[in-house]
Coordinates of C-alpha atoms in Angstrom, one line a residue:
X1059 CA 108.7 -138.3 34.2
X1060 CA 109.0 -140.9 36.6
X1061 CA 106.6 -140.8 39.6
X1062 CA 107.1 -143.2 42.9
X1063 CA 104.4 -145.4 44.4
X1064 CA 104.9 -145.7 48.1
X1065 CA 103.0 -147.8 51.0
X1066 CA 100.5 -145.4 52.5
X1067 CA 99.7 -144.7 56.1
X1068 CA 98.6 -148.7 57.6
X1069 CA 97.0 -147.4 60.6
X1070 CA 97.7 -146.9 64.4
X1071 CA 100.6 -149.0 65.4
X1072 CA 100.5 -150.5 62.3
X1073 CA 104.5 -150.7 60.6
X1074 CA 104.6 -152.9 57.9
X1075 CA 102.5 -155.3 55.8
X1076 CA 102.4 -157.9 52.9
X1077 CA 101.9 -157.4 48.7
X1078 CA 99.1 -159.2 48.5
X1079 CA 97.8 -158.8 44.8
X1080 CA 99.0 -156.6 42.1
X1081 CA 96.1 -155.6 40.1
X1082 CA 98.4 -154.0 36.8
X1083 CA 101.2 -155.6 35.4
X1084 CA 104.9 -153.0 34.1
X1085 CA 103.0 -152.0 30.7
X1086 CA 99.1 -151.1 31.8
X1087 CA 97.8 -148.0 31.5
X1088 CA 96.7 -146.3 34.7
X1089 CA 94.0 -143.9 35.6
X1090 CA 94.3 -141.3 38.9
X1091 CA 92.9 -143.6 42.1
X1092 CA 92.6 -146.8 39.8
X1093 CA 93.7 -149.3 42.0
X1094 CA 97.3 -150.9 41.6
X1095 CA 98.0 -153.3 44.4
X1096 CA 96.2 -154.8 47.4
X1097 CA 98.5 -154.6 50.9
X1098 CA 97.4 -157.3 54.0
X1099 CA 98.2 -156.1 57.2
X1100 CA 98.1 -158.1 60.8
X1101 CA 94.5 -155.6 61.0
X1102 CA 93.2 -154.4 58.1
X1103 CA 93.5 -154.5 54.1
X1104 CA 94.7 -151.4 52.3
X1105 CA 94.2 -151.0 48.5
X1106 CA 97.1 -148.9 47.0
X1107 CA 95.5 -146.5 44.4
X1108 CA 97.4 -144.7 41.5
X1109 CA 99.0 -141.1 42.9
X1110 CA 99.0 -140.1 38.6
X1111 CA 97.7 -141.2 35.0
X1112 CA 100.6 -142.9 33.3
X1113 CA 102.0 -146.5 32.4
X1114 CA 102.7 -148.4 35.3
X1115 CA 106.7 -149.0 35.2
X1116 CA 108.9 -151.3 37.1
X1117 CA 107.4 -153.0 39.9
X1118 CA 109.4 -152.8 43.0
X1119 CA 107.9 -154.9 45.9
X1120 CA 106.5 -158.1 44.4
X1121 CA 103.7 -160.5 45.8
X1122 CA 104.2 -162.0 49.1
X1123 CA 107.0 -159.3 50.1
X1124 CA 106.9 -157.5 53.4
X1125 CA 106.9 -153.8 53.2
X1126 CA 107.4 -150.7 55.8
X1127 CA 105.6 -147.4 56.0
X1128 CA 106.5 -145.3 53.1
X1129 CA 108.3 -147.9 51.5
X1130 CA 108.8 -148.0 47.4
X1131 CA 106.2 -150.4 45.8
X1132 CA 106.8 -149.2 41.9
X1133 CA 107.1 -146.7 39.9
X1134 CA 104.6 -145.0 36.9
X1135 CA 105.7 -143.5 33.9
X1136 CA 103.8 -140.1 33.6
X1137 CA 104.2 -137.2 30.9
X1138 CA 104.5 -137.5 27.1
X1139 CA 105.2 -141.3 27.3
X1140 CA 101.9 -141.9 28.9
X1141 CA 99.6 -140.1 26.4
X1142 CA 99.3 -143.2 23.8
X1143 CA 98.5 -145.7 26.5
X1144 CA 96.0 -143.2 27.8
X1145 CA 94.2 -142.5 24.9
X1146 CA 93.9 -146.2 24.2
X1147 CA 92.8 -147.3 27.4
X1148 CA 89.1 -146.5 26.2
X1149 CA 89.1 -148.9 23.3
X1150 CA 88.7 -152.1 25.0
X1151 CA 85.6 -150.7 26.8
X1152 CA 82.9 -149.4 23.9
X1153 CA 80.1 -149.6 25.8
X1154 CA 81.9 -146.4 28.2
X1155 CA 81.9 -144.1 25.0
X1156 CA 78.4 -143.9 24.3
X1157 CA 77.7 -143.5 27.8
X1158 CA 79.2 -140.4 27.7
X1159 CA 78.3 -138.8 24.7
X1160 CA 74.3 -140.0 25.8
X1161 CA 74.9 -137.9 29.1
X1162 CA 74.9 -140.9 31.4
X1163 CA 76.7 -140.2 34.2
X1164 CA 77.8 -143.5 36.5
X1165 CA 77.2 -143.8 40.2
X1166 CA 80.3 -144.6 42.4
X1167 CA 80.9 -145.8 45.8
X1168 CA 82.4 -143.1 47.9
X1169 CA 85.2 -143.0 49.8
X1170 CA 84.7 -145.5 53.3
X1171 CA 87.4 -144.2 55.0
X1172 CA 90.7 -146.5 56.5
X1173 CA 90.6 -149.9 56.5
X1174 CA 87.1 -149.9 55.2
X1175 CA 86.4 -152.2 52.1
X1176 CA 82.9 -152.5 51.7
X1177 CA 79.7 -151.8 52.4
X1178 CA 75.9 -152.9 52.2
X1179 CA 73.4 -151.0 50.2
X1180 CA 70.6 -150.3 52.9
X1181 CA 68.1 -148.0 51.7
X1182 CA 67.5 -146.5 48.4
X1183 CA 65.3 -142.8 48.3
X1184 CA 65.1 -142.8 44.8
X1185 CA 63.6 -145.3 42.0
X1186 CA 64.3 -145.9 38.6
X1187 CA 62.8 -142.9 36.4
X1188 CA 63.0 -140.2 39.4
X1189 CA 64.3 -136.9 38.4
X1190 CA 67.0 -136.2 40.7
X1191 CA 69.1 -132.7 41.6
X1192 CA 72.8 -132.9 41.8
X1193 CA 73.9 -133.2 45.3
X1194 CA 70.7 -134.6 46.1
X1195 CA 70.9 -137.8 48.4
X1196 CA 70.7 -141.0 46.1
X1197 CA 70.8 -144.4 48.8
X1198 CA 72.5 -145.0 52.2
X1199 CA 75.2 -146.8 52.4
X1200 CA 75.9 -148.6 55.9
X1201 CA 79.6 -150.3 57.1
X1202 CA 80.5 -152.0 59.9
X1203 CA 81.6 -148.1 61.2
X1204 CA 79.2 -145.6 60.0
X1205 CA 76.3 -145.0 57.4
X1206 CA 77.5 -143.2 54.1
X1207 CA 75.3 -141.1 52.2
X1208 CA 75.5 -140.4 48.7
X1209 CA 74.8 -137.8 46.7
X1210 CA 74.1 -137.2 42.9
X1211 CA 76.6 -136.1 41.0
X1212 CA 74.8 -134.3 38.5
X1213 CA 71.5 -133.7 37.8
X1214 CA 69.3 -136.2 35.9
X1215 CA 67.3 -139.2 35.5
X1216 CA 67.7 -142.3 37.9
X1217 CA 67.6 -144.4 34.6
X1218 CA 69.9 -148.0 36.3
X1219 CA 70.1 -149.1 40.1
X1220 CA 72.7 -151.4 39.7
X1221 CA 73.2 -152.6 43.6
X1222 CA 70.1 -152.9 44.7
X1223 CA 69.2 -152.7 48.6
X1224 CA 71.1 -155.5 51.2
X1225 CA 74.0 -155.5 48.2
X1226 CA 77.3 -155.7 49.4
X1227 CA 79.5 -153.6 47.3
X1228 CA 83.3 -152.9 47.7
X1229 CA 84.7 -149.6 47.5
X1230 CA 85.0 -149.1 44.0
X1231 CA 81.6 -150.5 42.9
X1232 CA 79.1 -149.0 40.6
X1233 CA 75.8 -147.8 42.2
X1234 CA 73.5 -146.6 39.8
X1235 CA 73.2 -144.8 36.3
X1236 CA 71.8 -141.0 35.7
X1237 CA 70.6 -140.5 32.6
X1238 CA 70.1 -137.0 30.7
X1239 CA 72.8 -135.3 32.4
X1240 CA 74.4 -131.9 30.6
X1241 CA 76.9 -132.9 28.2
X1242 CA 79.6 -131.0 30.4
X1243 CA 78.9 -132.6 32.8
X1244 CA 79.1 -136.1 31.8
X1245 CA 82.8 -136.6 30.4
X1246 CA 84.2 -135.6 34.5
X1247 CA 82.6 -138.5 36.2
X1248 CA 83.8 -140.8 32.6
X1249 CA 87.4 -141.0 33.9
X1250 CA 86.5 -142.3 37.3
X1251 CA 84.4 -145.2 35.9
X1252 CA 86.9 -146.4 33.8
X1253 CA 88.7 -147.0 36.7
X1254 CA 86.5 -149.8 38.4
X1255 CA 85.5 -151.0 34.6
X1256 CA 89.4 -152.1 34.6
X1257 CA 89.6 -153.8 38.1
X1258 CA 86.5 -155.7 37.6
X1259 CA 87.5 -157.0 33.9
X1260 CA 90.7 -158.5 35.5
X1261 CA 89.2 -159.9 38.6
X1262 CA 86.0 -161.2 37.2
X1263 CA 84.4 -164.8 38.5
X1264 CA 85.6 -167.1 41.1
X1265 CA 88.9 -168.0 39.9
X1266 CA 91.0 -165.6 41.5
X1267 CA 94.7 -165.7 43.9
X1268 CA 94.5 -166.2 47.2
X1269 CA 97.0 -163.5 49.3
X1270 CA 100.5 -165.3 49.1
X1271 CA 100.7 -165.1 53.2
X1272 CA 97.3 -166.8 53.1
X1273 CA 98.7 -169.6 51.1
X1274 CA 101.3 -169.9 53.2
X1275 CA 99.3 -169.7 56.6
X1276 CA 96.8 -172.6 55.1
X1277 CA 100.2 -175.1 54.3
X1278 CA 101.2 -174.3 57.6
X1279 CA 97.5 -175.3 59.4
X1280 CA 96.9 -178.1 57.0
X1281 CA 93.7 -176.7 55.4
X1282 CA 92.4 -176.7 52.0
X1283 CA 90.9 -173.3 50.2
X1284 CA 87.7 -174.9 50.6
X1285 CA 87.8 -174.9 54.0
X1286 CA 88.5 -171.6 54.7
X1287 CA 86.0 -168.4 53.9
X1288 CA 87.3 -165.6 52.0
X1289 CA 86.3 -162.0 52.7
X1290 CA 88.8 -159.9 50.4
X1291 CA 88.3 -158.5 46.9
X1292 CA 86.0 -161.8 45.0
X1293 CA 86.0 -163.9 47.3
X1294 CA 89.8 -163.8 48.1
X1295 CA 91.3 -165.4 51.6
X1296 CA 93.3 -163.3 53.3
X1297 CA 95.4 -164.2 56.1
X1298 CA 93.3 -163.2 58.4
X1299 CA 90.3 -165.7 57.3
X1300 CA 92.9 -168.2 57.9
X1301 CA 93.2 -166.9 61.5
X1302 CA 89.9 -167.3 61.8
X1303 CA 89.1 -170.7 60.6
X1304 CA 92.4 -172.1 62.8
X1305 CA 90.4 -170.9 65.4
X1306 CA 87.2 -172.2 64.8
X1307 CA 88.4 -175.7 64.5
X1308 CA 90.7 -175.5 67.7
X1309 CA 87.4 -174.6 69.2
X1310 CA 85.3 -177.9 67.5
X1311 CA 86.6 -180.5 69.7
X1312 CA 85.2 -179.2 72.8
X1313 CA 81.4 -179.2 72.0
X1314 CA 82.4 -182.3 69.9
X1315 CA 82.5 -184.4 72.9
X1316 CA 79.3 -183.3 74.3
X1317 CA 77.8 -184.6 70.7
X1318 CA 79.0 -185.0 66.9
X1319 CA 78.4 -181.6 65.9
X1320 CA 79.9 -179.5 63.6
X1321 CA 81.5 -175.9 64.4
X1322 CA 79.0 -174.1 63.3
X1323 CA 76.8 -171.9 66.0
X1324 CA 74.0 -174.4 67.8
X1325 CA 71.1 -174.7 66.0
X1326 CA 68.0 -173.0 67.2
X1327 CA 65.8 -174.8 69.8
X1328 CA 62.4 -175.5 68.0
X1329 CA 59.6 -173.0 68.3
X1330 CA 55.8 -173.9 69.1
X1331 CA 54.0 -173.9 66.1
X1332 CA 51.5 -170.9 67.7
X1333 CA 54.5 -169.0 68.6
X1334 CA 56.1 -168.7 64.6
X1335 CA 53.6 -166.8 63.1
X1336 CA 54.3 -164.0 66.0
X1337 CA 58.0 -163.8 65.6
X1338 CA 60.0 -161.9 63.2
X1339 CA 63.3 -162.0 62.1
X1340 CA 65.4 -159.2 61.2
X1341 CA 68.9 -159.3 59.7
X1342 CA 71.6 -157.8 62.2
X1343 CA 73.2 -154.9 60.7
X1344 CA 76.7 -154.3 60.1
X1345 CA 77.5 -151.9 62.7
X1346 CA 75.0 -154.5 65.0
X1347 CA 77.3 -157.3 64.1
X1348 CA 80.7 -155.4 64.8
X1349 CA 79.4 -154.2 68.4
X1350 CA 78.4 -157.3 69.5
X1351 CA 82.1 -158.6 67.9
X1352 CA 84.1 -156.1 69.6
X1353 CA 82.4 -156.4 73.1
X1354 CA 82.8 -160.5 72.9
X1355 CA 86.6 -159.7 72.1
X1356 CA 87.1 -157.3 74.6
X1357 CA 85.6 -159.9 77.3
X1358 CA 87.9 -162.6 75.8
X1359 CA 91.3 -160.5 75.8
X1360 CA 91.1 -158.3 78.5
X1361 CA 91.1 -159.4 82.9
X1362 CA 87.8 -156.7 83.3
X1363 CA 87.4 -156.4 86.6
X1364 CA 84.8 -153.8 88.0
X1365 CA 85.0 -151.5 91.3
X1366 CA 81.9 -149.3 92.4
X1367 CA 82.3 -145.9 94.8
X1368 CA 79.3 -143.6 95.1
X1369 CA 79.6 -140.1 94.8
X1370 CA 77.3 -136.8 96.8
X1371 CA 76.3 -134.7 93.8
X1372 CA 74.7 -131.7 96.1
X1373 CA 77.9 -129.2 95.1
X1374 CA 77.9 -129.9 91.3
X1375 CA 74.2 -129.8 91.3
X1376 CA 74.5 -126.4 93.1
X1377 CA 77.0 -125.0 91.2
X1378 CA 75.0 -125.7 87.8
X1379 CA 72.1 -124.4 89.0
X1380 CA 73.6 -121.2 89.9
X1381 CA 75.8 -120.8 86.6
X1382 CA 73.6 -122.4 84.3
X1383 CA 71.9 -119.3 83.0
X1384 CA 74.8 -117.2 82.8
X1385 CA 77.3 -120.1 81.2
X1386 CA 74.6 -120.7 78.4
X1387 CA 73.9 -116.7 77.5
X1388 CA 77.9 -116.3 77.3
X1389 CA 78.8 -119.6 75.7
X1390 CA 75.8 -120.7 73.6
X1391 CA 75.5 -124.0 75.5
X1392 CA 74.3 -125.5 77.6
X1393 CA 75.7 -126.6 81.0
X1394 CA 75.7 -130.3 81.9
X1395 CA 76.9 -132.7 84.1
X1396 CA 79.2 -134.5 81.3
X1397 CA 81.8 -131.4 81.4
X1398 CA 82.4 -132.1 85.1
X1399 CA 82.4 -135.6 84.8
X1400 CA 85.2 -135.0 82.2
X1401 CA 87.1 -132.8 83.9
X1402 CA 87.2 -134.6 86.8
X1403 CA 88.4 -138.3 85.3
X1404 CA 90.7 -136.0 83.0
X1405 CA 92.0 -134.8 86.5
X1406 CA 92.3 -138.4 87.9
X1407 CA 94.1 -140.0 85.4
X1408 CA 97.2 -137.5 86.2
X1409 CA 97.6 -138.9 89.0
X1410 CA 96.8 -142.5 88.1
X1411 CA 98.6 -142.9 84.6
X1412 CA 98.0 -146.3 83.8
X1413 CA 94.0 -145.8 83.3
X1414 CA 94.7 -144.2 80.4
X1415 CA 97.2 -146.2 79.1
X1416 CA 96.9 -149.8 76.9
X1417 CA 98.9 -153.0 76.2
X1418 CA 100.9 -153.3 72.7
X1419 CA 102.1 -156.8 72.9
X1420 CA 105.0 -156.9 75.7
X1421 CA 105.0 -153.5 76.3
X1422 CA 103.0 -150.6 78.3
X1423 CA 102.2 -147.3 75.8
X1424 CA 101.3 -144.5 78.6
X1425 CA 99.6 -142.0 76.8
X1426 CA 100.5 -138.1 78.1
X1427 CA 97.2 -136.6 76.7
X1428 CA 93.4 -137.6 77.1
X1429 CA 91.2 -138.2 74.2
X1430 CA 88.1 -138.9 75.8
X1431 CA 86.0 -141.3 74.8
X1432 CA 81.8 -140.5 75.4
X1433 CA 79.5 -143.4 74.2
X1434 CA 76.2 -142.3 72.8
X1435 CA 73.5 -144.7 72.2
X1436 CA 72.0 -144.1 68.5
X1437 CA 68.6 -145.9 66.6
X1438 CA 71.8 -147.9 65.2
X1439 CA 73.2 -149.1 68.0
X1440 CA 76.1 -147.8 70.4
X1441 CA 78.9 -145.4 68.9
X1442 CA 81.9 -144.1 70.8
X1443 CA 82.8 -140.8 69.4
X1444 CA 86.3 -139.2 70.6
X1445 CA 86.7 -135.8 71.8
X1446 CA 90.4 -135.1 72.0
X1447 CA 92.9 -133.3 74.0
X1448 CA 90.0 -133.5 76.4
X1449 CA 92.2 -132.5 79.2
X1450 CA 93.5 -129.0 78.0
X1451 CA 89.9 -127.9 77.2
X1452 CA 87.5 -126.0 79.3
X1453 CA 83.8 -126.6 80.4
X1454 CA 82.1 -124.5 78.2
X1455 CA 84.6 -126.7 74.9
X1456 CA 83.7 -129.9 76.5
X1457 CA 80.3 -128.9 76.2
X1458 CA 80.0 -128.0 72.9
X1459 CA 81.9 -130.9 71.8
X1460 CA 79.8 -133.4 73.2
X1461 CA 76.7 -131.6 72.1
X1462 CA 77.9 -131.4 68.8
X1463 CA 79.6 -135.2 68.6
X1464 CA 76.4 -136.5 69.9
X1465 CA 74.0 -134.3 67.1
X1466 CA 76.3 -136.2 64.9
X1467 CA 75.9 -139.4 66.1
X1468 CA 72.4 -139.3 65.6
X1469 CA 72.3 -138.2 62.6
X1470 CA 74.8 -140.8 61.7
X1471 CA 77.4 -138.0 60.3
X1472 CA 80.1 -139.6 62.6
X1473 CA 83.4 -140.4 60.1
X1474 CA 85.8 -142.9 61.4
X1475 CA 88.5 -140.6 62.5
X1476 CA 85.9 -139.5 65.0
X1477 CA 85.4 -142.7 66.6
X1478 CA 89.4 -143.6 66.7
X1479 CA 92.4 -142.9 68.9
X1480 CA 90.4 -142.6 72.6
X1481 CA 92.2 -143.2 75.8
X1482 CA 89.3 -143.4 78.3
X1483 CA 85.5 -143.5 77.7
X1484 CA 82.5 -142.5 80.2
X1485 CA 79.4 -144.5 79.4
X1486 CA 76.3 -142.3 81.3
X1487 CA 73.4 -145.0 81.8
X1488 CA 71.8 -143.0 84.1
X1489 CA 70.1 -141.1 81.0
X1490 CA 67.9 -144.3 80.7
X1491 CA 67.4 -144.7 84.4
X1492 CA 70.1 -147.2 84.9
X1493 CA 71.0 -147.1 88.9
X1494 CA 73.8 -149.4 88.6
X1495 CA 76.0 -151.5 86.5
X1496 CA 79.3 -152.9 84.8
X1497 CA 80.0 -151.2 81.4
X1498 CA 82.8 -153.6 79.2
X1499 CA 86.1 -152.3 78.1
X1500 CA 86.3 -150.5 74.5
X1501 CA 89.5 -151.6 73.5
X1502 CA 92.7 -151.4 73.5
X1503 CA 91.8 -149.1 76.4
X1504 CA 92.0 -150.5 79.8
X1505 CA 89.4 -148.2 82.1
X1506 CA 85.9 -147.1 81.6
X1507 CA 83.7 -144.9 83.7
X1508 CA 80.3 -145.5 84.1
X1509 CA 77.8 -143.1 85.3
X1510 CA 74.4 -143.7 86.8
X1511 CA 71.1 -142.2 88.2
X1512 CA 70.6 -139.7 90.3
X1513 CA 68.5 -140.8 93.5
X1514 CA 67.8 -139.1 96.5
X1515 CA 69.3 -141.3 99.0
X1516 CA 69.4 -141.3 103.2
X1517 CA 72.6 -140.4 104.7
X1518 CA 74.7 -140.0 107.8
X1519 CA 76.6 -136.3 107.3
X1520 CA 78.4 -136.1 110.9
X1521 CA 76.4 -138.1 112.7
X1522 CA 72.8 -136.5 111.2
X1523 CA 70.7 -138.4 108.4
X1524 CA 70.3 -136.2 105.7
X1525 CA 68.3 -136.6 102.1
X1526 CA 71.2 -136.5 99.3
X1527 CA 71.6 -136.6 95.2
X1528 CA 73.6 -139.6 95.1
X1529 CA 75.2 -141.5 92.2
X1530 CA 77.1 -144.6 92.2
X1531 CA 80.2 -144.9 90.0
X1532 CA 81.8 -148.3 88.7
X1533 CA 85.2 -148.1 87.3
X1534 CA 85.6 -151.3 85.2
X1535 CA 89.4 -151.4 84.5
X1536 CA 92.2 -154.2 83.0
X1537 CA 93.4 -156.2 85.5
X1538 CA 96.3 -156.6 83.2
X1539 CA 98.2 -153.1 83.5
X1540 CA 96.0 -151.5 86.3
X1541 CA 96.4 -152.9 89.9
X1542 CA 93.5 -152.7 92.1
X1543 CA 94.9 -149.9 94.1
X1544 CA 95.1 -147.5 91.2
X1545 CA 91.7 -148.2 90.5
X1546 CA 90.0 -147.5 93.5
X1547 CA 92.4 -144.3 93.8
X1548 CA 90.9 -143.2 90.6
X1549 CA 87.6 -143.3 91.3
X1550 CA 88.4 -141.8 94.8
X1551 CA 89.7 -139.0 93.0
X1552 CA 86.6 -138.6 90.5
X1553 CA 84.2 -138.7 93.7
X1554 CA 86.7 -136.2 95.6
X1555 CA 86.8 -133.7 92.3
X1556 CA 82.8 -134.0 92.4
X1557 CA 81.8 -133.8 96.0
X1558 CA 84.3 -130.3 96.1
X1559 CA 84.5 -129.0 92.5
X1560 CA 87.1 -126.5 94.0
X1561 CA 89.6 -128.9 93.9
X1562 CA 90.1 -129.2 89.8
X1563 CA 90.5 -125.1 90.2
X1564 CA 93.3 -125.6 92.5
X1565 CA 95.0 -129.0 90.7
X1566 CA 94.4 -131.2 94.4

């Protein structure tokens, strides 16, 4: 039986990509999930794993081709035909039988999620010769997304830690070794190692192809493979890397003629020999490094410009205090300020669309839902989890999706998925006592909210000065697709929705 290999899901607005490797040649045996082909998209890179066991057949889409969604890549001889190949494929690797037989069981990396390719080893909670139970957490994994845990998968002895902490690893590395695990037990977790055993065997050292558009981009910008940085599988430029160091020499000749220096970030300035001994130097971690990345991009892409209302909180303050009690006995939850907050942008962007919409290349994509956006400040850094279809929810399923998203987020349980596909985000500084300020884009989005501190405040009500809860608001939008009159009308109509929560009852 013949079974089809086709190009998986690439991603949001993502259509088509490039064959960049094939990892088995019409002939090789195949385990489930071994890997078969590497794909290189304008975004990310997307490994193509094995759908079946078989013998990999005709191959369809060679190197350097550009593929579409779904498309056929090759094919892989399953059934009767396969069996031989199969039952030979162990041979090559001796070392795998007695592994099994002894009860040593092989620690994998998990699954990362989309577009995710590797990961650094950051802490370990076990040693070598620690009894372990299965299930029981092993190391933390951390990406430039979210922190991994993994577990045991059987019970044992730690007896090998083969990545140890700060090792990158991609996603089909070996961890660790368990030793003395039941003899039932070790044979599953056999088949999956083989897997990686293969892909490393072919791809082992430095002498590996470069991604056929990456060869192509380099002729095309005059550089050398030396000059460029690869980040794929072994050291392996992609296109992207290419990208990257195009841009980085475009960007030499300015500081250039200021003085002869190289592209490379400016050195340090020196540091007074009593100051050394005081300061200490910690490595940025990944999700660190991709913050501070995406922010910088978002500055550099998008026209941010920021506009600032303030907002009387006297009728939502009432009307929580009044309700509080009873909404948290019916609903199991508590009653906050982020629900109305929600409700009310939620309620804005109606009326203003292009808030909640974002720029793909020449065109406008208006989205006709909300998936809110509510950044959470972690011990990791800052995390955007989504909470979608925002707008046709109530306050008591706000509020227990934010309670529960941010739990999560602490805990560093967030997947991916979780963090993807917002419209609009609402950034609340005011928990940490900020008063006012300019939150940056998360992009593609093009409008953020920020919330502040509430401060009791003098002012004129009808010609009296009266002692109010007041909050100032900045709406920091793109310039690009939203006009400044839609962005003061939005924020108008957050402060209207607020100072007169009837309003979101009756749709005004």
């Amino acid at each position: 039986m013949s079974i089809e290999v086709r190009v998986p899901t690439l991603g949001e607005s993502v259509t088509e990509a490039t064959v960049a490797t094939w990892f088995k040649k019409p002939g090789d045996a195949v385990a489930v999930d071994e890997m078969l082909c590497e794909l290189e998209t304008d975004k990310v890179t997307v490994e193509v794993p094995s759908p079946a066991a078989g013998v990999m057949g005709e191959i369809v889409a060679a190197e350097g081709e550009t593929v579409g969604v779904d498309a056929l890549l090759a094919t892989i001889a399953a059934g009767e035909g396969a069996a031989p190949a199969l039952a030979a494929a162990p041979s090559p690797a001796p070392a795998a039988a007695p592994a099994a037989s002894g009860g040593s069981v092989d620690v994998m990396v998990p699954t990362l999620g989309e577009s995710v390719t590797e990961a650094t080893v950051s802490t370990w909670f076990k040693q070598v010769g620690d009894s372990v139970a299965q299930d029981e957490m092993l190391c933390e994994l951390e990406t430039d997304k979210v922190s991994v845990e993994v577990p045991a998968p059987t019970a044992g002895v730690l007896a090998e830690i083969v990545a140890p902490e700060g090792t990158t690893v991609d996603a089909t590395a070996k961890l660790a070794v368990i030793s003395g695990a039941a003899a039932g037990a070790a044979p599953a977790p056999s088949a999956p190692a083989a897997a990686p055993a293969a892909g490393t065997g072919d791809g082992g050292g430095k002498d590996v192809a470069n991604a056929p558009s990456a060869e192509k981009a380099m002729a095309e910008a005059g550089l050398s493979a030396d000059q460029v940085t690869g980040t794929g599988r072994d050291g392996r430029i992609m296109k992207e890397d290419v990208a990257n160091a195009v841009a980085a020499a475009a960007t030499a000749p300015a500081p250039a003629a200021a003085a002869p220096a190289p592209a490379s970030p400016a050195p340090r300035a020196p540091v007074a020999a009593e100051d050394a001994g005081r300061e200490e130097r910690v490595r940025m971690t990944r999700l660190r490094q991709t913050i501070a990345k995406r922010l910088k991009d978002a500055q550099n892409t998008a026209a941010i410009l920021t506009t600032y209302n303030e907002v009387d909180m006297t009728e939502v303050m009432a009307l929580r205090s009044q309700y509080k009690d009873q909404f948290e006995k019916k609903h199991g939850v508590r009653l906050g300020f982020m629900s109305f907050f929600t409700k009310a942008c939620c309620h804005a962007l109606k009326e203003v669309p292009e808030v909640n919409a974002e720029i793909d290349g020449t065109d406008i994509v208006y989205k006709n839902f909300v998936h809110m956006g509510v950044a959470a400040g972690t011990p990791q850094g800052l995390v955007v989890p989504v909470i979608r279809d925002a707008d046709s929810m109530s306050f008591a399923e706000i509020e227990k999706a934010i309670a529960e998203k941010g739990r999560r987020a602490r805990d560093g349980k967030l997947s991916m998925a979780e963090m993807q596909g917002g419209t609009f985000t609402i950034s609340n500084g005011g928990v940490y006592g900020s008063l006012m300020s300019s939150p940056i884009l998360n992009p593609p989005q093009s409008g953020i909210l920020g919330m502040h501190k509430i401060q009791d405040r003098p002012m004129v009500i009808n010609g009296e000065i009266k002692i109010r809860p007041m909050m100032y608001l900045a709406l920091s939008y793109d310039h690009r697709i939203v006009d400044g009159k839609g962005a003061v009308t939005f924020l108008v109509r957050v402060k209207e929705a607020l100072e007169d929560p009837r309003r979101l009852l009756m749709d005004l």
